[in-house]
Coordinates of C-alpha atoms in Angstrom, one line a residue:
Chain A
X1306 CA 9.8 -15.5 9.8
X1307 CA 10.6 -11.7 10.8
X1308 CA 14.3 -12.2 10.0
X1309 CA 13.4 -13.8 6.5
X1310 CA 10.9 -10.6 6.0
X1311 CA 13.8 -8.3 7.0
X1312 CA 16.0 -9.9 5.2
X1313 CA 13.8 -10.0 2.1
X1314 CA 14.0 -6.3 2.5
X1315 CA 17.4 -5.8 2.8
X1316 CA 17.6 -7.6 -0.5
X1317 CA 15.2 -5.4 -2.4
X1318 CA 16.9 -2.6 -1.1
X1319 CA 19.7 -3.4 -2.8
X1320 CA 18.1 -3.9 -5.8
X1321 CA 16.6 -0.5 -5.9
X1322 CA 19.9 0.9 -5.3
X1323 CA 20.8 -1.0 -8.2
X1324 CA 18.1 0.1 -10.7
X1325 CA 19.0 3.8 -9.3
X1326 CA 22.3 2.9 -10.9
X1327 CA 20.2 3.6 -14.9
X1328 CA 18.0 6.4 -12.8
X1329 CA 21.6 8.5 -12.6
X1330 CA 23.5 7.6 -15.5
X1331 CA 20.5 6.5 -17.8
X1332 CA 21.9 7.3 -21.4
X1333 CA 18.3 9.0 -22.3
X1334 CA 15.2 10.4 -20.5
X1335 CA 13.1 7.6 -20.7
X1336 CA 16.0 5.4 -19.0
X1337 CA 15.7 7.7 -16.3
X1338 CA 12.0 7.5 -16.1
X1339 CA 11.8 3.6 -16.0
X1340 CA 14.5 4.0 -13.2
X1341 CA 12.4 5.5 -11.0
X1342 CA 9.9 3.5 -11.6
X1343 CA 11.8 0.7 -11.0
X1344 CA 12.6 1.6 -7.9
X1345 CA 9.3 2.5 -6.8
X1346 CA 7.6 -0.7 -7.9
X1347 CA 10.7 -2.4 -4.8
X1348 CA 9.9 0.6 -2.4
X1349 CA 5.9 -0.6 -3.1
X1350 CA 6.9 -4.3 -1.6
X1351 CA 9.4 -2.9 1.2
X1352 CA 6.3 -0.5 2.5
X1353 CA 4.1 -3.9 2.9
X1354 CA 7.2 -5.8 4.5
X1355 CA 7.5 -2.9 6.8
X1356 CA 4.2 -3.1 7.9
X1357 CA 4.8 -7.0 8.5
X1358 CA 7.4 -6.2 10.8
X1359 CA 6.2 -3.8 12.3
X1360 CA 2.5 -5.7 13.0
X1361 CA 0.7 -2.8 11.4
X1362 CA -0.3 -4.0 8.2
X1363 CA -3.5 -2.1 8.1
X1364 CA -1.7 0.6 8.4
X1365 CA 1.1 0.1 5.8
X1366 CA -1.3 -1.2 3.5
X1367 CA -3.0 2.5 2.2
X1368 CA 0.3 4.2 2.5
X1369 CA 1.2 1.3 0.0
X1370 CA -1.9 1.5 -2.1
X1371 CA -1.4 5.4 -2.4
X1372 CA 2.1 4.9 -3.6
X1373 CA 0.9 2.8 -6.3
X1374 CA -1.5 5.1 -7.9
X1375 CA 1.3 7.8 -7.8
X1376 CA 3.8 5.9 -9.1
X1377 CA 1.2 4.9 -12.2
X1378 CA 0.2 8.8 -12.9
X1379 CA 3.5 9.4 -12.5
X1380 CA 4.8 7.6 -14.7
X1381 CA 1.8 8.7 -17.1
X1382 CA 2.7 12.5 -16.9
X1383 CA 6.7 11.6 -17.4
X1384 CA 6.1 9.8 -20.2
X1385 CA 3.5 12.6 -21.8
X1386 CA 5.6 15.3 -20.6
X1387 CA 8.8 14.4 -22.3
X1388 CA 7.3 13.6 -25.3
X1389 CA 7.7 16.8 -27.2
X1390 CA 4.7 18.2 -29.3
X1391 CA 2.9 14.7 -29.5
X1392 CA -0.6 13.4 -27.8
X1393 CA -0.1 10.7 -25.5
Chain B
X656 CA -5.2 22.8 -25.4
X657 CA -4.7 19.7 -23.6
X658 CA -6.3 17.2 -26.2
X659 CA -7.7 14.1 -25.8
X660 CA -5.6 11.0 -26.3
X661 CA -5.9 9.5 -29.0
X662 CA -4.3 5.9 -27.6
X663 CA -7.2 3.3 -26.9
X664 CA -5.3 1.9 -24.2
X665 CA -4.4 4.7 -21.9
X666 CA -7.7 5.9 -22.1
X667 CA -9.7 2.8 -21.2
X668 CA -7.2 2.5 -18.2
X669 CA -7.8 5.7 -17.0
X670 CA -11.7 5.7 -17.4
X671 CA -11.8 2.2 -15.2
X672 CA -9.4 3.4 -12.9
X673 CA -10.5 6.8 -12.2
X674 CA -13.7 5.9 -10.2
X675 CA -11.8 3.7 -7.7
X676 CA -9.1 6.7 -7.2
X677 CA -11.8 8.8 -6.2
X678 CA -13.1 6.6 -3.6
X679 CA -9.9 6.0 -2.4
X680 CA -9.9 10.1 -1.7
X681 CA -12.5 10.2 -0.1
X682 CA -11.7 7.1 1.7
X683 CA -8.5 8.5 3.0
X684 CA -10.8 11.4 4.1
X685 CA -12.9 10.0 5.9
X686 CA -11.3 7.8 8.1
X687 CA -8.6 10.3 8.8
X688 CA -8.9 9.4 13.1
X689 CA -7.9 5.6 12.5
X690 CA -5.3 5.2 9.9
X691 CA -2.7 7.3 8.1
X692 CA -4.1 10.4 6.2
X693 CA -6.6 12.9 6.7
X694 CA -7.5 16.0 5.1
X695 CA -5.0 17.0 3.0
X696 CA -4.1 13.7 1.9
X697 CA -7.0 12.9 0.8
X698 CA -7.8 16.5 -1.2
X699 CA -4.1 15.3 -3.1
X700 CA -5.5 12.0 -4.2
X701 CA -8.7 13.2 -5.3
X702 CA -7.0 16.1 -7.4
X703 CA -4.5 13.5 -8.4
X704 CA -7.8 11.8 -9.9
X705 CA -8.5 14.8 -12.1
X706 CA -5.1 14.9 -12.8
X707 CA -5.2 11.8 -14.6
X708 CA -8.4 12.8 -16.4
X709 CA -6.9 15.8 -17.7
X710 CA -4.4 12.8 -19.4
X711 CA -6.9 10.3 -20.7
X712 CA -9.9 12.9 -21.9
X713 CA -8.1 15.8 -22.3
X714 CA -8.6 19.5 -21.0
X715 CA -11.8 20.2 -22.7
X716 CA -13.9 17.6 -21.3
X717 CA -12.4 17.7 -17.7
X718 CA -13.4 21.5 -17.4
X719 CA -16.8 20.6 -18.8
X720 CA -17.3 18.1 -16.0
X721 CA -15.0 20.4 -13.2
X722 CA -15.9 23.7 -14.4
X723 CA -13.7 26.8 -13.2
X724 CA -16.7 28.4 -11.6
X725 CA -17.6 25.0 -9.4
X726 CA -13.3 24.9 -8.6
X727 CA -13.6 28.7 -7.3
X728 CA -16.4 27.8 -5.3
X729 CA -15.0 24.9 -3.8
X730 CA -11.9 26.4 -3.2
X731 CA -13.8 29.0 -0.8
X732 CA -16.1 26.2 0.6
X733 CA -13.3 24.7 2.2
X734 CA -12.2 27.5 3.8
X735 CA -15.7 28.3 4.9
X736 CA -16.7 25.2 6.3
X737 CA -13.2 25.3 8.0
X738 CA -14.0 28.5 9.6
X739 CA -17.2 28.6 10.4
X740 CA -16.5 25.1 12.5
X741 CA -13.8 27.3 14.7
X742 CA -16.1 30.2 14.9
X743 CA -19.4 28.3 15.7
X744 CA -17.2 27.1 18.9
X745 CA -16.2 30.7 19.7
X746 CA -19.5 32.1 19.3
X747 CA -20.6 29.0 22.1
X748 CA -18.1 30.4 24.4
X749 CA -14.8 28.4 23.7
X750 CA -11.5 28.5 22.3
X751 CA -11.1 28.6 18.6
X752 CA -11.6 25.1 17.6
X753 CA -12.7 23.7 20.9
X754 CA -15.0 21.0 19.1
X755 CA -16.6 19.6 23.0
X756 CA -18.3 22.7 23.2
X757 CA -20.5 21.6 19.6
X758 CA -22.0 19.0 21.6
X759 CA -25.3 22.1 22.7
X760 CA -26.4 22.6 19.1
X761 CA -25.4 18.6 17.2
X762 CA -27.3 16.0 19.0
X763 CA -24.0 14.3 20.9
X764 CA -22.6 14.2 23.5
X765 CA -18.9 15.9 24.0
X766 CA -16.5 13.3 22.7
X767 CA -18.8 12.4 19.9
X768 CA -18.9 16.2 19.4
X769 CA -15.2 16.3 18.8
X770 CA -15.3 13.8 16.7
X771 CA -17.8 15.5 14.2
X772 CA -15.3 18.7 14.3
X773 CA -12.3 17.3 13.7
X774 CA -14.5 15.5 10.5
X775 CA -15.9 18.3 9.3
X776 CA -12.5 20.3 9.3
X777 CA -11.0 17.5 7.6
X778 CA -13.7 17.8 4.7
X779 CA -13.4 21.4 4.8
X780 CA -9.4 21.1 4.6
X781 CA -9.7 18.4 1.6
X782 CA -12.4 20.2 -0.6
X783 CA -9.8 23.3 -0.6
X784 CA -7.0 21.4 -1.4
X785 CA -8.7 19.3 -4.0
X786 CA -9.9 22.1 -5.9
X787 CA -6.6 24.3 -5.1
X788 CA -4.7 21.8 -6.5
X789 CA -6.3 21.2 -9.7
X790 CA -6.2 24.7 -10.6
X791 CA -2.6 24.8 -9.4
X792 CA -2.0 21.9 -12.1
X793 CA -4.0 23.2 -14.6
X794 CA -2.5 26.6 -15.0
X795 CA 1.1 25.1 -14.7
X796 CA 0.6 23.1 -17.4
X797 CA -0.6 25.6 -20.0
X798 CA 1.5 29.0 -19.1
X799 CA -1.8 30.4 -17.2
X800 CA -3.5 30.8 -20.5
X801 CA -5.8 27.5 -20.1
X802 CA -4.9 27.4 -24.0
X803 CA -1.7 25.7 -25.3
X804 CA 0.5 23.2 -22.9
X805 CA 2.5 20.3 -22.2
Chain C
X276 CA 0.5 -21.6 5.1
X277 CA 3.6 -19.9 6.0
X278 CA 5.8 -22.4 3.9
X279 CA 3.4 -21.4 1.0
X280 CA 4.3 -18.1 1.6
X281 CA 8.0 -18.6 1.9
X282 CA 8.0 -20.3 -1.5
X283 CA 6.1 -17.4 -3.4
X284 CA 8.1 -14.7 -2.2
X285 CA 11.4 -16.1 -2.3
X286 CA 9.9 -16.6 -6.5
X287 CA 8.8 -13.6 -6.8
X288 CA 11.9 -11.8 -5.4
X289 CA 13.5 -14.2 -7.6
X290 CA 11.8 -12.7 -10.9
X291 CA 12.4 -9.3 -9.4
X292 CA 16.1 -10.1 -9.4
X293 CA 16.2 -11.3 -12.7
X294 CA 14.5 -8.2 -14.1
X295 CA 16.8 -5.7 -11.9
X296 CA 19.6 -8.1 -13.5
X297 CA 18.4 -7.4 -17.5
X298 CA 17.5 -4.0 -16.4
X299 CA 21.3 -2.9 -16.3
X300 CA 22.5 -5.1 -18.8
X301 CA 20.0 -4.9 -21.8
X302 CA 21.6 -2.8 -24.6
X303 CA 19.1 -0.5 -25.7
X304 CA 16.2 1.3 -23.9
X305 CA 13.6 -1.2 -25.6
X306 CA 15.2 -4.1 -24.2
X307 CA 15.7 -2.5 -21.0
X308 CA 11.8 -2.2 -21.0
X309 CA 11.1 -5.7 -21.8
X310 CA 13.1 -6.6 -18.6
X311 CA 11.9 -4.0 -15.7
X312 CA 8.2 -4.0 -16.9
X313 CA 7.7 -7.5 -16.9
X314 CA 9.5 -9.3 -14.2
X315 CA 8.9 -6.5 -12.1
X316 CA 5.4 -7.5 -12.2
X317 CA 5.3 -10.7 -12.1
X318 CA 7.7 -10.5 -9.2
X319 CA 5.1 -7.8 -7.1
X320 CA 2.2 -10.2 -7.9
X321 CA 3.8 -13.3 -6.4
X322 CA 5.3 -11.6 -3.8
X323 CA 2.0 -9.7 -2.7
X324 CA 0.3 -13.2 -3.1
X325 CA 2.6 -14.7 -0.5
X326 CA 2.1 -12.2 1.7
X327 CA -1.5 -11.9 1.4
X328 CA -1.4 -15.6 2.6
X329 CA 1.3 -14.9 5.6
X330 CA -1.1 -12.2 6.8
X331 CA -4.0 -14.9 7.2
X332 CA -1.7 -17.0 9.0
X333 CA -2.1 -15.6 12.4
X334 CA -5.8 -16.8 12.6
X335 CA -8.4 -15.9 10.2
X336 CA -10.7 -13.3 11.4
X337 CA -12.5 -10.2 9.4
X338 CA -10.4 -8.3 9.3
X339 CA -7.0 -9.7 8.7
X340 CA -8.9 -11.3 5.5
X341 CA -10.3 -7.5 4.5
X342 CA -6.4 -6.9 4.8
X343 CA -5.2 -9.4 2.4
X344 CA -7.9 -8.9 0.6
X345 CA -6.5 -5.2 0.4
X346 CA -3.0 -6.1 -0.5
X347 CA -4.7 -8.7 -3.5
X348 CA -6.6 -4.9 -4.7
X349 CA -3.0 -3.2 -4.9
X350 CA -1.7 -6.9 -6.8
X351 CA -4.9 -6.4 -9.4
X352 CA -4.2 -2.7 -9.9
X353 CA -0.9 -3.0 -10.6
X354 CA -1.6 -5.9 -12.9
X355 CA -3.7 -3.1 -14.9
X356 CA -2.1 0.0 -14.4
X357 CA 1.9 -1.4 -14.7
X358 CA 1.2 -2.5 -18.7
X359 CA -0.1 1.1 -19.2
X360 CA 2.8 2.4 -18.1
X361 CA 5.0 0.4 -19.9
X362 CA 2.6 1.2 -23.2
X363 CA 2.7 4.8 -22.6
X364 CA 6.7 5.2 -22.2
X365 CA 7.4 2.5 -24.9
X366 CA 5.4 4.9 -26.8
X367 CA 6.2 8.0 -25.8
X368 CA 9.9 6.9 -27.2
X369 CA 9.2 5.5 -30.1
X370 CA 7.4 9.0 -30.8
X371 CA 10.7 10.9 -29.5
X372 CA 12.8 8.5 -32.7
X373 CA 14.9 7.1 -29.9
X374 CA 16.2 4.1 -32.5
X375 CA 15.6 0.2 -31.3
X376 CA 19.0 -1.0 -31.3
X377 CA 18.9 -4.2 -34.2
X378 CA 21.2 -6.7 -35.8
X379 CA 20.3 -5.9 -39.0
X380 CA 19.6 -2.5 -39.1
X381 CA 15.7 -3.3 -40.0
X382 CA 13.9 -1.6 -36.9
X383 CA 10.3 -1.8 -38.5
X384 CA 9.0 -5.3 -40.7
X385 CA 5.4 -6.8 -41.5
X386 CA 4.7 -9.7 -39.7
X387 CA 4.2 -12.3 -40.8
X388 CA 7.0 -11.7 -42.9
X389 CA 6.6 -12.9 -47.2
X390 CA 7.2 -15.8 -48.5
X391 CA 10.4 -14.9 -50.4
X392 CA 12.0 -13.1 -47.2
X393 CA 11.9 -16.5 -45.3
X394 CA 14.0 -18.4 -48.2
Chain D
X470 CA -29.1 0.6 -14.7
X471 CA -25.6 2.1 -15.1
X472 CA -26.0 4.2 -11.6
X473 CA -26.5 1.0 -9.6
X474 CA -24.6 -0.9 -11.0
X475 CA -21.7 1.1 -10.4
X476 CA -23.1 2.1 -6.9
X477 CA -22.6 -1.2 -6.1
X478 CA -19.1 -2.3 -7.6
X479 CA -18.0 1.1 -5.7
X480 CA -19.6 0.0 -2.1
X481 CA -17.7 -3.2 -2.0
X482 CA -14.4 -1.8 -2.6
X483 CA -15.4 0.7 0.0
X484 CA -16.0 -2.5 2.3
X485 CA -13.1 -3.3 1.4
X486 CA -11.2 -0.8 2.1
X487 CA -13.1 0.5 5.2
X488 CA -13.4 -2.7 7.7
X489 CA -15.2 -0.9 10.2
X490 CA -19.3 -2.0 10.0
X491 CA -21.0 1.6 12.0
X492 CA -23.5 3.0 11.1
X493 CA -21.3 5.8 10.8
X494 CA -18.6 5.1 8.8
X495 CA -21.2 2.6 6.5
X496 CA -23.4 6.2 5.7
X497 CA -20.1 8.0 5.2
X498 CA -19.8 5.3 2.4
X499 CA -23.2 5.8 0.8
X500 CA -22.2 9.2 1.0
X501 CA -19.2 8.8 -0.7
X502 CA -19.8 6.4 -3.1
X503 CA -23.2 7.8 -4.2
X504 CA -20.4 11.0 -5.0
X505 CA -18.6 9.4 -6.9
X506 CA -21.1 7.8 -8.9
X507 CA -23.2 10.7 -9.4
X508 CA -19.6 12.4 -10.7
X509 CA -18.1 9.3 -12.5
X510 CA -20.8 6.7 -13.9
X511 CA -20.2 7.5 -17.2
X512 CA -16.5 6.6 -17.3
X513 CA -16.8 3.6 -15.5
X514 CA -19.2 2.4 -18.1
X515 CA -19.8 3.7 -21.9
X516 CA -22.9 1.7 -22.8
X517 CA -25.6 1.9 -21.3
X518 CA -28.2 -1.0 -21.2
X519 CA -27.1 -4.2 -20.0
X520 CA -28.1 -8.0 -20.9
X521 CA -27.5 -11.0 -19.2
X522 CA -24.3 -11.4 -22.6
X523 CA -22.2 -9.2 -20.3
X524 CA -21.8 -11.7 -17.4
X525 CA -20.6 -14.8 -19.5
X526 CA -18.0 -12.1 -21.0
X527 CA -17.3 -11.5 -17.1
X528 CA -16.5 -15.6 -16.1
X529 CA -15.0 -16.3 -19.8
X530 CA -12.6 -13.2 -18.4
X531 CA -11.4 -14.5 -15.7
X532 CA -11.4 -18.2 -17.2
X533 CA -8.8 -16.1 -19.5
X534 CA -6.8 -14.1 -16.8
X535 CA -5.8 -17.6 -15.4
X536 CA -4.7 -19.1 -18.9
X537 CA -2.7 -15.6 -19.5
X538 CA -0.8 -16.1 -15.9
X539 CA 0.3 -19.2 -16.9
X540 CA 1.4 -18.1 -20.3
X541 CA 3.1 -15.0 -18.5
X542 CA 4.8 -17.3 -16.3
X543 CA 6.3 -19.4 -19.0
X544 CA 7.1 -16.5 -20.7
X545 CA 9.0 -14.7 -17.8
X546 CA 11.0 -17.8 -17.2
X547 CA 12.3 -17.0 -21.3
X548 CA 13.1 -14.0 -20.3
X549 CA 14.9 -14.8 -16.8
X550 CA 16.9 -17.6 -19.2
X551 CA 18.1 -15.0 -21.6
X552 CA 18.9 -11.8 -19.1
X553 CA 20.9 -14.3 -17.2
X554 CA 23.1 -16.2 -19.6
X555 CA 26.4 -14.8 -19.8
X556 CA 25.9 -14.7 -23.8
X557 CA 22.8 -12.5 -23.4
X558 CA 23.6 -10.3 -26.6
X559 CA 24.0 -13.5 -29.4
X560 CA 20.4 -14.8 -27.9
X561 CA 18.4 -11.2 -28.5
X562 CA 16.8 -10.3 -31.4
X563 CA 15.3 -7.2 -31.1
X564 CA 12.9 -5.6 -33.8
X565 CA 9.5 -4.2 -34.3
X566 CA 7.2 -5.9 -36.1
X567 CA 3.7 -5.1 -37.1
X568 CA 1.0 -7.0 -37.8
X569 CA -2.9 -6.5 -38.9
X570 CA -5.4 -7.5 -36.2
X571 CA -9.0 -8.5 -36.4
X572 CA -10.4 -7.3 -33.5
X573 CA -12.8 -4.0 -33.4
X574 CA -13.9 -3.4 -29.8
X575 CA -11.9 -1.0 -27.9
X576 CA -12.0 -3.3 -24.9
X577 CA -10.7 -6.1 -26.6
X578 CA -8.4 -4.4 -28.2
X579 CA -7.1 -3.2 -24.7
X580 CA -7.4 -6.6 -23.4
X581 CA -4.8 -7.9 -26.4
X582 CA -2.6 -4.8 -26.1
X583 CA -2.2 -5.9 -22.2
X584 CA -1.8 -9.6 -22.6
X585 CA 0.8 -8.4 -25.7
X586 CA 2.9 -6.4 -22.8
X587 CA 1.9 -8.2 -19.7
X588 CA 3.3 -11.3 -21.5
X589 CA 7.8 -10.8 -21.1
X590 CA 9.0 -10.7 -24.7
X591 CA 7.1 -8.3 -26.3
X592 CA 5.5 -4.9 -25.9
X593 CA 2.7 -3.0 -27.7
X594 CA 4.3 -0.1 -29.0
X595 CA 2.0 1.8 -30.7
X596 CA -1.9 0.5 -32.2
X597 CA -2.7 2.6 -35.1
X598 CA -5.7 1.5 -37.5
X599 CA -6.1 -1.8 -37.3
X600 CA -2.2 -2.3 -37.0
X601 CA -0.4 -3.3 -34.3
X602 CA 3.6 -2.4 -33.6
X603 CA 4.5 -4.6 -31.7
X604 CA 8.5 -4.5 -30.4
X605 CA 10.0 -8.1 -29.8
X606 CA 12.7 -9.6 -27.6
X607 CA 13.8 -12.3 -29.7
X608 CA 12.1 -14.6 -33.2
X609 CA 10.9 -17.1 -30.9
X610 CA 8.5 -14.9 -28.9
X611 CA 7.7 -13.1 -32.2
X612 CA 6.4 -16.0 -33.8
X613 CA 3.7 -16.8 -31.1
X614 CA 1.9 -13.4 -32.4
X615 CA -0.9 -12.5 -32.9
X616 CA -1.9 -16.7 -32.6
X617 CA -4.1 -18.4 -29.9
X618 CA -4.0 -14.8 -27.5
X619 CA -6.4 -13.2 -30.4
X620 CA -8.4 -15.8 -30.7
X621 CA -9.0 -16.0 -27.4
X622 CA -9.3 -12.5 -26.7
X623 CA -11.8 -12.3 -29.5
X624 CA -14.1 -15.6 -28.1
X625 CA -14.3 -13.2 -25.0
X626 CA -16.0 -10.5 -26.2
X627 CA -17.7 -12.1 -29.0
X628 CA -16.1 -9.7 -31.9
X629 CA -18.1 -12.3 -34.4
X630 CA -21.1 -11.9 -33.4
X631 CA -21.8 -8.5 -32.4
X632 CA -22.8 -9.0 -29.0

């Protein structure tokens, strides 16, 4: 079950390298911005896996929680923030 | 000035999910000893909280409920709760934050006694950042004239 | 339960694929959204399910259930934060007159569309 | 009414979260929570009496939530089929339609805006009196709008009736 875990987690890291691909060479802002939040929502399940392996889960789990309230403001902010001279 | 959004969905987001981002702050705060955070973290998440409110009801209404006279003195509460820990150990004849030697005026004994200082600096450390960080965010984002911005 | 498991996450890693998949081949930022917003989420809920049901696997005591009961919390608020995000950049761009890429040059129609446009 | 009812909501994700049951750590969490509360009841809820309406809208939700995963499943799998296919750009459509709704309440207006972008195929763009933009993958999933989800979302919270 750990090797399936670990592999699992291999396999999402290459999928985050993958969405990074639009985070670099994203034709506009807002490409860049779901980019990195692509990525963060795969970093979000690798933190839990980690903990799996590692046999802390209680641990992983608010470092995992806090990374998905940051990754929702955020995305929030970037959103408001390159909208020019509009309300959200 | 930051004004309040006007998009129905964003708002009744942020108004459910505010509450439960502030309890996760303090949260983190308190059980700083057992599991990953502490202090600091837990100031961040709880400014992070106003952060968002700043989004969904705009700047207006999040001074009215954070005022800048209530940030200034929590910013200095921090740091006086922080200090007065450390000195109330010197003062008992120890090294600057030598929490064991609280145990003669708390009702504890010594390791219980170091566990109330190192959660009281914790609570000191996070009320400073909290309110250190919200003012940090708030004059970024309008120039340092609380008017006009992002 | 650990077959359970196996199934839900190899699905939701699945959807996850399929999303990253559409996410770099889509041709306009709209489309783009449709794929990373959505799968993605589906993807983290199933995958968050099975593991929520892995981590009661090893014997069910208090608090390995408060712990998947903790990782179901991050499933639910993501469930409800993820579409906000989604709305407010969706938005945010449509605001900025970045143009939905179309096959007939119409970005913008009424729905449901008349009577004489159908014929 | 509002105070404990939120007092409460917040003391069981605190249980939650906490998993230690001391005395200490449980009066950190009345501490805590009755913060939060005393700083953030009137976010959590806008109205402020409550009648016994409010928890049939609360079962009817989550009767809903499980008919929306199973739409959002079926929906995803549409999705899945088109981002695959090798002829991906002769199966899109892509426009933004917009469309009157009938709905009032801000919640349930939230609610439909959600399902809309929870549901792979179509996303709220903007809602602007009464009007919903609403961008959309492809004519098949555009069709399916605004349809059985508005009805739905309206039988929820009762738009006819005022509750």
């Amino acid at each position: 079950m750990d090797n399936f875990l670990l592999g699992v987690s291999i396999f999402l890291s290459v999928l985050a390298i993958l969405s990074l691909y639009r985070a670099i060479f994203g034709p506009t802002d807002m490409d860049r911005i779901i980019g990195v939040g692509a990525v963060g929502t795969k970093t979000l399940v690798i933190l839990i896996l980690m903990g799996f392996i590692y046999k802390r889960v209680d641990m992983f789990i608010d470092i995992a929680l806090l990374y998905a309230i940051i990754n929702f403001i955020g995305g929030l902010l970037f959103a408001r923030f390159f909208m020019r001279k509009g309300v959200l | 000035m930051i004004q309040r959004t006007e998009n129905i969905i964003i708002r009744t987001i942020c108004r459910i999910l505010i509450p439960a981002i502030q309890l996760f702050g303090l949260y983190v705060i308190a059980h700083g000893h057992g599991s990953p955070g502490g202090g600091f973290q837990g100031g961040c998440i709880l400014a992070a909280s106003f952060i968002l409110m700043v989004i969904a009801l705009g700047l207006e209404e999040t001074k009215r409920r954070f005022t800048e006279k209530l940030n200034n003195i929590f910013s200095s509460l921090g740091v006086f709760v922080y200090a007065w820990t450390g000195w109330m150990c010197l003062l008992l004849g120890a090294n600057f934050l030598d929490y064991s030697v609280l145990s003669a005026i708390l009702p504890a004994d010594p390791i219980k006694a170091r566990y109330l200082g190192m959660f009281s600096i914790e609570v000191g450390v996070g009320i400073t950042v909290m309110a250190v960080m919200v003012s940090l965010f708030i004059d970024l984002v309008t120039g340092g004239k609380h008017g006009e911005g992002l | 339960m650990a077959p359970v498991a196996v199934v839900l996450i190899s699905i939701g890693v699945f959807f996850m694929f399929s999303g990253t998949i559409g996410f770099l081949r889509f041709p306009d930022f709209f489309t783009r959204m449709h794929s990373t917003g959505k799968s993605d989420t589906l993807g983290i809920v199933l995958t968050l399910t099975g593991l929520a049901l892995y981590n009661l696997d090893h014997g069910l005591t208090l608090a390995s259930f408060l712990v998947s009961l903790k990782i179901m919390f991050i499933a639910i608020f993501w469930f409800a934060g993820s579409p906000t995000v989604t709305h407010a950049i969706t938005r945010a761009a449509f605001k900025s007159k970045i143009e939905p890429w179309t096959k007939d040059g119409r970005s913008v129609i009424d729905w449901p569309p008349d009577k004489e446009e159908t014929k | 009414m509002r105070y404990v009812l939120t007092f409460i909501i917040l003391f069981a994700h605190w249980i939650i979260w906490s998993g230690i049951f001391d005395a200490y750590h449980l009066s950190l969490g009345v501490i805590s929570c009755g913060i939060v509360t005393y700083t953030s009841h009137s976010l959590l809820f806008e109205r402020k009496e409550f009648r016994a309406v409010h928890i049939k809208e609360v079962t009817r939700f989550i009767k809903y939530f499980f008919w929306l995963f199973y739409q959002i499943v079926l929906a995803n799998i549409h999705v899945m089929r088109i981002s695959l296919s090798p002829r991906m750009l002769d199966l899109i459509d892509p426009r933004i339609i917009k469309f009157k709704t009938k709905l009032k309440k801000d919640i349930s207006l939230v609610t439909f805006a959600n399902s809309i972008i929870l549901t792979p195929g179509t996303i709220t763009v903007i809602i602007e009196e009464g009007y919903y933009y609403v961008h959309a993958l492809d004519r098949k999933v555009a069709e399916d709008l605004p349809g059985e989800m508005e009805d739905r979302v309206g039988h929820i919270f009762m738009e006819d009736r005022h509750g």
